[in-house]
mmCIF file of C-alpha atoms in Angstrom:
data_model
loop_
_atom_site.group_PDB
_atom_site.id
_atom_site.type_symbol
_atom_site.label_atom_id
_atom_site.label_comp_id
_atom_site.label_asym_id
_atom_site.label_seq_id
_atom_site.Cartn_x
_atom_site.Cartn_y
_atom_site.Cartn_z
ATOM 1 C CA UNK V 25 5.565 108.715 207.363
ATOM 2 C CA UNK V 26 3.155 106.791 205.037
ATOM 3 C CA UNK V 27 4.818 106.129 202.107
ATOM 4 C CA UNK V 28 4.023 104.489 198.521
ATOM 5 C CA UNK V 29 2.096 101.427 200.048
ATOM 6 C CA UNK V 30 -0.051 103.213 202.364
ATOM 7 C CA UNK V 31 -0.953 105.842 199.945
ATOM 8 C CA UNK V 32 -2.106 103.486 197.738
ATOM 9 C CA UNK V 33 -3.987 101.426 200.691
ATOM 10 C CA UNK V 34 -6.053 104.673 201.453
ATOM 11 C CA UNK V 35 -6.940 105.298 197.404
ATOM 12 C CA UNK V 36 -8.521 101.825 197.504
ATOM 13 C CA UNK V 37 -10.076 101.968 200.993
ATOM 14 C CA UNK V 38 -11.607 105.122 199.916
ATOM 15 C CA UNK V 39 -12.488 105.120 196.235
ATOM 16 C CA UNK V 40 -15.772 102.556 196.786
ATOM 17 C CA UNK V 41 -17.107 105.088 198.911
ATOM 18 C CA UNK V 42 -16.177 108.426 197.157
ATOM 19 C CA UNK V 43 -16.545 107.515 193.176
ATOM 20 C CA UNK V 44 -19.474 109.569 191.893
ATOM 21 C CA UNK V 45 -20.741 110.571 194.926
ATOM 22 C CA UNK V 46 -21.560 114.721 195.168
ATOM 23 C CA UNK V 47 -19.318 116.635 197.887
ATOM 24 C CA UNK V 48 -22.140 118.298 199.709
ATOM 25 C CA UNK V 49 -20.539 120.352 202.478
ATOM 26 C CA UNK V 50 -16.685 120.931 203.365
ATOM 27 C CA UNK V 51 -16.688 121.268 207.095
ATOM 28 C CA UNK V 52 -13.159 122.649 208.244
ATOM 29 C CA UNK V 53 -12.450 122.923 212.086
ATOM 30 C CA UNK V 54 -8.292 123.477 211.576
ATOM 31 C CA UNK V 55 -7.420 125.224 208.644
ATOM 32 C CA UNK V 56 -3.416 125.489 209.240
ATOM 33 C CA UNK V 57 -2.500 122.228 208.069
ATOM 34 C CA UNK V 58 1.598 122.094 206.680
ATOM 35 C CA UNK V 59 -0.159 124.869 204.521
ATOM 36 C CA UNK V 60 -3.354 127.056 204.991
ATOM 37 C CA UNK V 61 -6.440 125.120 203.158
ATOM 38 C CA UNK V 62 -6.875 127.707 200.207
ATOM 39 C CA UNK V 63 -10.268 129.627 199.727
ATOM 40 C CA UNK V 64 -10.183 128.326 196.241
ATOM 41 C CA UNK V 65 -10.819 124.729 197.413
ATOM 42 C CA UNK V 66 -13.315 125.857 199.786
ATOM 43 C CA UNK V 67 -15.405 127.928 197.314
ATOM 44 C CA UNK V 68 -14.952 125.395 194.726
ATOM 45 C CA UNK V 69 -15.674 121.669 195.871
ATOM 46 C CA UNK V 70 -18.570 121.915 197.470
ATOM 47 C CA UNK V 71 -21.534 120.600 194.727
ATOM 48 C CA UNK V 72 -18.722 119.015 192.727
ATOM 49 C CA UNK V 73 -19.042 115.137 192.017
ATOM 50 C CA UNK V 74 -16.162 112.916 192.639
ATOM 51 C CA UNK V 75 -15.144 111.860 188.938
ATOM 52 C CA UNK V 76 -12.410 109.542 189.990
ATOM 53 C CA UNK V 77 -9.334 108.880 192.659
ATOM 54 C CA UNK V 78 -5.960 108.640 191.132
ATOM 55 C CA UNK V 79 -2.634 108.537 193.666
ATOM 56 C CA UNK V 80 1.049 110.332 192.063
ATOM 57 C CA UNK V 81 3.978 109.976 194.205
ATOM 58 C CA UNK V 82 2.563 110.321 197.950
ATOM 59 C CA UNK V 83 0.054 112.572 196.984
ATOM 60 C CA UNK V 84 -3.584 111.435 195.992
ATOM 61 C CA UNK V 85 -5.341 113.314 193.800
ATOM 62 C CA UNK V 86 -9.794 113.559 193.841
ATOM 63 C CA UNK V 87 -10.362 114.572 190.315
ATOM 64 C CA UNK V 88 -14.062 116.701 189.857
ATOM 65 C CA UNK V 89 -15.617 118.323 187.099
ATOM 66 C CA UNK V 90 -13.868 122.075 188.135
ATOM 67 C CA UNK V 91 -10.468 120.922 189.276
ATOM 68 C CA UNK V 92 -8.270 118.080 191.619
ATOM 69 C CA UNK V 93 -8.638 118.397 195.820
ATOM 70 C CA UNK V 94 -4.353 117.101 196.194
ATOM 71 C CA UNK V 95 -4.274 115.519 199.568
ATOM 72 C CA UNK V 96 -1.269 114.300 201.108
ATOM 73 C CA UNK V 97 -1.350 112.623 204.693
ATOM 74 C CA UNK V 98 1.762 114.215 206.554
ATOM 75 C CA UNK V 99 3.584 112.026 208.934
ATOM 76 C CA UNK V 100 0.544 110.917 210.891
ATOM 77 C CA UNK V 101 -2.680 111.625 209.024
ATOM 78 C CA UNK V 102 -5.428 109.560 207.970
ATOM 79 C CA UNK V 103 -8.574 109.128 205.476
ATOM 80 C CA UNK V 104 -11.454 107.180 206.856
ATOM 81 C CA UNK V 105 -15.438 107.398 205.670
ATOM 82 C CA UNK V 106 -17.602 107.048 208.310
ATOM 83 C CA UNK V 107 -21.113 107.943 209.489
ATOM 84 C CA UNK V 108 -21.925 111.934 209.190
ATOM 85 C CA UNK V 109 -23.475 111.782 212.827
ATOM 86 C CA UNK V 110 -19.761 110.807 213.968
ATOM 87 C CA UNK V 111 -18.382 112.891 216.582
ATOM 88 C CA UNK V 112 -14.865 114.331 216.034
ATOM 89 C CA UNK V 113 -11.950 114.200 217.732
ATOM 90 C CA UNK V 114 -9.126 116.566 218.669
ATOM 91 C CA UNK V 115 -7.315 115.430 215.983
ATOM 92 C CA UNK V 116 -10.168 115.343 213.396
ATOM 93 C CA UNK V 117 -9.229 118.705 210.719
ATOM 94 C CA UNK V 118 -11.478 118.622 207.783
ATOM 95 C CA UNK V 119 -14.844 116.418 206.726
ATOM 96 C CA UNK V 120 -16.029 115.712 203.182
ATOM 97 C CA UNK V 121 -19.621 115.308 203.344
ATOM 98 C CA UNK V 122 -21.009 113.491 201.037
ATOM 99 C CA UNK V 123 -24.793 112.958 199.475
ATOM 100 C CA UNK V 124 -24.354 109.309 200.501
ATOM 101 C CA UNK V 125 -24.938 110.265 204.381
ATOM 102 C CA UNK V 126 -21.184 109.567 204.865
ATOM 103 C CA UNK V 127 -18.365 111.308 205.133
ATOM 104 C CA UNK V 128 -14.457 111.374 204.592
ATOM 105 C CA UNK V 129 -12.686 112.593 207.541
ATOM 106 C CA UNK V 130 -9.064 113.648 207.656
ATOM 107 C CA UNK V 131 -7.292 112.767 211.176
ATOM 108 C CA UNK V 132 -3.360 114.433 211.882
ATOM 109 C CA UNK V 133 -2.296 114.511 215.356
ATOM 110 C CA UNK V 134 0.854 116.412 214.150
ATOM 111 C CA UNK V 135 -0.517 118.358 211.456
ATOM 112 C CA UNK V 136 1.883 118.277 208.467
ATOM 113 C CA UNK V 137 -0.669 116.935 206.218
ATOM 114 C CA UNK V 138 -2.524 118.958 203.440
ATOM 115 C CA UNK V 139 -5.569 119.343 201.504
ATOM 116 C CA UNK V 140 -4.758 121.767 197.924
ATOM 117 C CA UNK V 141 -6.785 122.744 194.941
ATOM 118 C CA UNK V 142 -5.341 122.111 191.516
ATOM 119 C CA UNK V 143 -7.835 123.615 189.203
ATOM 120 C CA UNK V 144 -8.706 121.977 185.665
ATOM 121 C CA UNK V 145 -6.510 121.953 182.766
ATOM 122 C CA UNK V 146 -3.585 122.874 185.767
ATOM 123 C CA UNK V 147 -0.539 121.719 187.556
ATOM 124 C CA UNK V 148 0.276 121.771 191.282
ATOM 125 C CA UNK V 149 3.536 123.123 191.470
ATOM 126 C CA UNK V 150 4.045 120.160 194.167
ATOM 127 C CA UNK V 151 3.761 117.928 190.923
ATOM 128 C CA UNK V 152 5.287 119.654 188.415
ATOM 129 C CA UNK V 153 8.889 118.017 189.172
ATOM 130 C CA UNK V 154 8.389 114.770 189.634
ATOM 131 C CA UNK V 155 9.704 111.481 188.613
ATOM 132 C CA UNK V 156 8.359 108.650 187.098
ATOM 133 C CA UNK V 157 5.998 106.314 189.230
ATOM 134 C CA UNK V 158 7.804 103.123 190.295
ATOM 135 C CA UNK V 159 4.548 100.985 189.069
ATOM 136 C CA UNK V 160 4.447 102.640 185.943
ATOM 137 C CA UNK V 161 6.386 101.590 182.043
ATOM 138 C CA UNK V 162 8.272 104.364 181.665
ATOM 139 C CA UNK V 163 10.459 103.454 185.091
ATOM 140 C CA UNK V 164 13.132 100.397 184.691
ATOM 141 C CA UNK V 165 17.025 99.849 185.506
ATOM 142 C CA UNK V 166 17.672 102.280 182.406
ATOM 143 C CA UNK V 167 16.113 105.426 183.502
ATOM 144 C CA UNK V 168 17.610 104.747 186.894
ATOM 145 C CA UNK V 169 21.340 103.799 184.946
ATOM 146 C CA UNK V 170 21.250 107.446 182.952
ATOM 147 C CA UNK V 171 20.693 109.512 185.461
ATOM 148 C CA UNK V 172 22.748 108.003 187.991
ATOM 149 C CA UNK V 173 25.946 108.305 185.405
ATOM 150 C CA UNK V 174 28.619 110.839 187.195
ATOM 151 C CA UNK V 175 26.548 111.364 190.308
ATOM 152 C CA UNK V 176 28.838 110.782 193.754
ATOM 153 C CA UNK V 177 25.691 110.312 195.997
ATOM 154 C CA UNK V 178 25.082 107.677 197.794
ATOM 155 C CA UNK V 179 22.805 105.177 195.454
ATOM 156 C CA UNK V 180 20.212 104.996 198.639
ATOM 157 C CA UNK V 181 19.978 108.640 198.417
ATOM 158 C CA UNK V 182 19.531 108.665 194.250
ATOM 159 C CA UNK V 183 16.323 106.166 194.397
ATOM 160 C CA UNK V 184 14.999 108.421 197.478
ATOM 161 C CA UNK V 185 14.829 111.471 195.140
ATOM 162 C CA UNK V 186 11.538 112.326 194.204
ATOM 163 C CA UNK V 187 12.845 113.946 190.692
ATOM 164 C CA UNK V 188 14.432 110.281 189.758
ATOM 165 C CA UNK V 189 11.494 108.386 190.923
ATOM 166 C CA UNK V 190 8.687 108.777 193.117
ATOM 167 C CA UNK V 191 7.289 107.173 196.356
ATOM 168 C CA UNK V 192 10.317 105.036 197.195
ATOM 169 C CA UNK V 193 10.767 106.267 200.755
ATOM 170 C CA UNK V 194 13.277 105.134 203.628
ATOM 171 C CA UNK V 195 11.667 101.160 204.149
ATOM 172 C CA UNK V 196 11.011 100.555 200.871
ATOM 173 C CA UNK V 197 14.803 101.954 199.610
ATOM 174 C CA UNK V 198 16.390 100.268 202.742
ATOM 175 C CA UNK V 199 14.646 96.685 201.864
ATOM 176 C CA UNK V 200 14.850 96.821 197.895
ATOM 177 C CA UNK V 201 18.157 97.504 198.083
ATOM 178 C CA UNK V 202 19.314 94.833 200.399
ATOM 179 C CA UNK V 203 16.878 92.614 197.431
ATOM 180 C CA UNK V 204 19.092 93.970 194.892
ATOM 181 C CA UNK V 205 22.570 92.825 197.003
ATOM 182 C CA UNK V 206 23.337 96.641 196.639
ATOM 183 C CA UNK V 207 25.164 98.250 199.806
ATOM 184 C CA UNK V 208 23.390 101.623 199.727
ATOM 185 C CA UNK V 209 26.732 103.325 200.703
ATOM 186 C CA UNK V 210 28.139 103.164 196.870
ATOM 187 C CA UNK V 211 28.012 105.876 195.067
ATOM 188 C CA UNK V 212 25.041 105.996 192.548
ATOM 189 C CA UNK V 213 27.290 106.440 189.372
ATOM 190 C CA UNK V 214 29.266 103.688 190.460
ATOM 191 C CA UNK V 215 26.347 100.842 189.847
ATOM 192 C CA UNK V 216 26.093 98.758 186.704
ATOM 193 C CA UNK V 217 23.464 98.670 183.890
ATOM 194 C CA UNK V 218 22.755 95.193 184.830
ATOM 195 C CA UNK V 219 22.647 95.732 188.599
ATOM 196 C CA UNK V 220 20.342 98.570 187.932
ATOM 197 C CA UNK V 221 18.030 96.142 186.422
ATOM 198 C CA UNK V 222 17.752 94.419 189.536
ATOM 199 C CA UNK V 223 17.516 97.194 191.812
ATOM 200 C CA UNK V 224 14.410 98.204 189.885
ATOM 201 C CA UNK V 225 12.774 95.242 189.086
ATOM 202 C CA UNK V 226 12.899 94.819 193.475
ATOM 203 C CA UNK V 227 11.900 97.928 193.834
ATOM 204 C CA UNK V 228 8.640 97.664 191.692
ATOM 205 C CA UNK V 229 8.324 93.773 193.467
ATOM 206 C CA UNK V 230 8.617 95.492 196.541
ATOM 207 C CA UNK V 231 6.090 98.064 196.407
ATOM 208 C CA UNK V 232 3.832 95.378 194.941
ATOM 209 C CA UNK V 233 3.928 92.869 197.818
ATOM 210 C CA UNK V 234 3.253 96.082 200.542
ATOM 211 C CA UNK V 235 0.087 96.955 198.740
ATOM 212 C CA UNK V 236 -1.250 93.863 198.637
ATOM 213 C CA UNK V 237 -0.051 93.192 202.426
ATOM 214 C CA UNK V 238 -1.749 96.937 203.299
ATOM 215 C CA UNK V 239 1.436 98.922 203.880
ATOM 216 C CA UNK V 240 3.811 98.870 206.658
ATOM 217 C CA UNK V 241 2.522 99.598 209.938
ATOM 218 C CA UNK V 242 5.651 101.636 211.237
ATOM 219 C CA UNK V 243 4.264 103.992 214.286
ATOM 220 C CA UNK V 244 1.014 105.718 213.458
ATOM 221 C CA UNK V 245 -0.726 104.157 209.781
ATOM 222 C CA UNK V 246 -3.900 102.501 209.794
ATOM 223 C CA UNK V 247 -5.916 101.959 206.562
ATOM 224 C CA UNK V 248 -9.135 103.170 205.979
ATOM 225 C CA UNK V 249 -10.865 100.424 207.619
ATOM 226 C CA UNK V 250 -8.659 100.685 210.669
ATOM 227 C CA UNK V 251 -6.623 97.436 209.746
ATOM 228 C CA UNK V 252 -3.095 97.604 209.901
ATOM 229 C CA UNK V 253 -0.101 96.987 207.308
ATOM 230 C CA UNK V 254 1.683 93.385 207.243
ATOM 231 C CA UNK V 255 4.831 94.340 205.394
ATOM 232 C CA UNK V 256 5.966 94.967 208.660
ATOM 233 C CA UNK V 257 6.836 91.515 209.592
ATOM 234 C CA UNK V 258 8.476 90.588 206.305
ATOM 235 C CA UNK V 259 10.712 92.939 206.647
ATOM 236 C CA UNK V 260 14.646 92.051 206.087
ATOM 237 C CA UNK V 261 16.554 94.707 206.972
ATOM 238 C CA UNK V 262 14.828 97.743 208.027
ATOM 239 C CA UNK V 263 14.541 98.536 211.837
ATOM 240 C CA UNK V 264 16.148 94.845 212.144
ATOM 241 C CA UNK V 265 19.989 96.320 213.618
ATOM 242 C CA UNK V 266 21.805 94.052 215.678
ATOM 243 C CA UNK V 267 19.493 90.886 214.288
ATOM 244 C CA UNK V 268 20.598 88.178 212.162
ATOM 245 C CA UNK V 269 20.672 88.176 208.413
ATOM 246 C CA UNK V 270 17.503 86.265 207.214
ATOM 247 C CA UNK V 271 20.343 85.264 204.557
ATOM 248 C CA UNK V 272 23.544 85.123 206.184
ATOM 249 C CA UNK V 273 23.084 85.279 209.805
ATOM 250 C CA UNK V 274 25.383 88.415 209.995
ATOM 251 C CA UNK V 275 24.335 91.204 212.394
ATOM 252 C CA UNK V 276 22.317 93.960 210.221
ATOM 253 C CA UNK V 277 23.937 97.412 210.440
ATOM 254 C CA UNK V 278 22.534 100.710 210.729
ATOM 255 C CA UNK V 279 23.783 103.977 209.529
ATOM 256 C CA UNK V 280 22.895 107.526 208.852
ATOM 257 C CA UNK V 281 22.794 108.530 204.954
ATOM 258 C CA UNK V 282 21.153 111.944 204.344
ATOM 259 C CA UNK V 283 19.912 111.887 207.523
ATOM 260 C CA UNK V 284 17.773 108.990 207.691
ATOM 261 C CA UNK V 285 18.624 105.371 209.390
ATOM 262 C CA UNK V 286 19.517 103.411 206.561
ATOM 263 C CA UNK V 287 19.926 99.610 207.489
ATOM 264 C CA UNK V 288 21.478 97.061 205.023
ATOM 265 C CA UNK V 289 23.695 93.706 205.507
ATOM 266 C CA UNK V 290 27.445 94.197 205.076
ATOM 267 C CA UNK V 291 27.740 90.457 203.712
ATOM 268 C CA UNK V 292 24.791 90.311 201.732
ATOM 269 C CA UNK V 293 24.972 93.808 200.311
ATOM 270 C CA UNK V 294 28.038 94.785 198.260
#
């Protein structure tokens, strides 16, 4: 799934092409996405101009004068702005065209993305809940240190949950936590102030370093202009199991924890 990184790869792929441009036509060939495109959205973007792109958790957000489209790219979706004459392709769900000529296509081969209307002066109830962003001031080791106190879940699982902080998925937990010489086993009330600061301060380095390497490219993401991520080959522990320790040389582990492959060093990682 795309996470943090490759969210924010798409809103600056996209964004040249889409700021202040007029929507001119919403052409949708598959409206079942994870949910149905609503009417609203159809009724109400067309004629709108693009005011500006902002990204929250996962979910990127195309702010017009009448309300936010809320687009979130599923496990194997894509945003790319090509030529309006561009044939589609089985996969190819909705087009944005625009008064530029071009157009912003939406590509899911499995179909769990979305495309939602949040109208002005509203909340989508998908954002309502959520943490603070990991880029943002108002996230550091204390936020994560007070609401960890008396929790028994695994501290892998705490940063993963979207109400504590958003858009730290399964690579990005796996390899700021090895960073952070945490073993993502212990329990989440059971970590330090002062290891909390670390764990944070990786995680924000972390996220940093993908976007400026284009994501990771783990299965299906591409960025807008077709290039693929580089975080991929920096990685330290994730997917690595059986291979060395870039620090140690000891054999990196792998695990289930809340049903996701967690990988982490047992020497490095305490």
């Amino acid at each position: 799934m795309p996470e943090l990184p490759e969210v924010e790869t798409t809103r600056l792929g996209i964004a040249p092409h889409l700021l202040g441009r007029q929507v001119a036509k919403l052409v949708i060939r598959q409206p079942r996405l994870r949910w149905p495109i609503p009417t609203s959205l159809i009724a109400s973007l067309p004629g709108q101009r693009i005011a500006s792109i902002e990204r929250r958790a996962k979910y990127l957000l195309v702010h017009t004068g009448t309300g936010s489209a809320v687009l979130h790219l599923g496990m194997s979706g894509s945003l790319r702005v090509l030529d309006r004459d561009t044939a589609p392709g089985k996969h190819d769900h909705y087009d944005w065209l625009l008064d530029s000529g071009r157009m912003l296509r939406f590509t899911d081969p499995r179909r769990f993305g979305s495309l939602l209307w949040q109208p002005i002066g509203s909340t989508h109830e998908l954002l309502a809940h959520l943490g603070p962003e990991p880029l943002g001031d108002s996230f550091d080791g204390d936020h994560l240190w007070r609401l960890s106190r008396g929790r028994s879940s695994a501290v892998k699982t705490f940063i993963m949950d979207q109400g504590i902080v958003v858009g730290v998925g399964n690579i990005y937990a796996a390899e700021a936590l090895f960073a952070a010489g945490i073993d993502p086993r212990r329990k989440a009330g059971s970590v330090s102030r002062e290891r909390y600061a670390r764990l944070a301060g990786a995680i924000r380095r972390i996220l940093d370093h993908a976007i400026t390497r284009g994501g990771t490219t783990l299965r299906d993401f591409i960025s807008p202009d077709g290039v693929p991520g580089y975080f991929e080959q920096e990685l330290f522990v994730y997917g690595r199991v059986g291979e060395p320790c870039r620090n140690c040389g000891s054999p990196i582990r792998s695990i289930s924890l809340g049903q996701r492959s967690t990988f982490y060093c047992p020497r490095c990682q305490r």
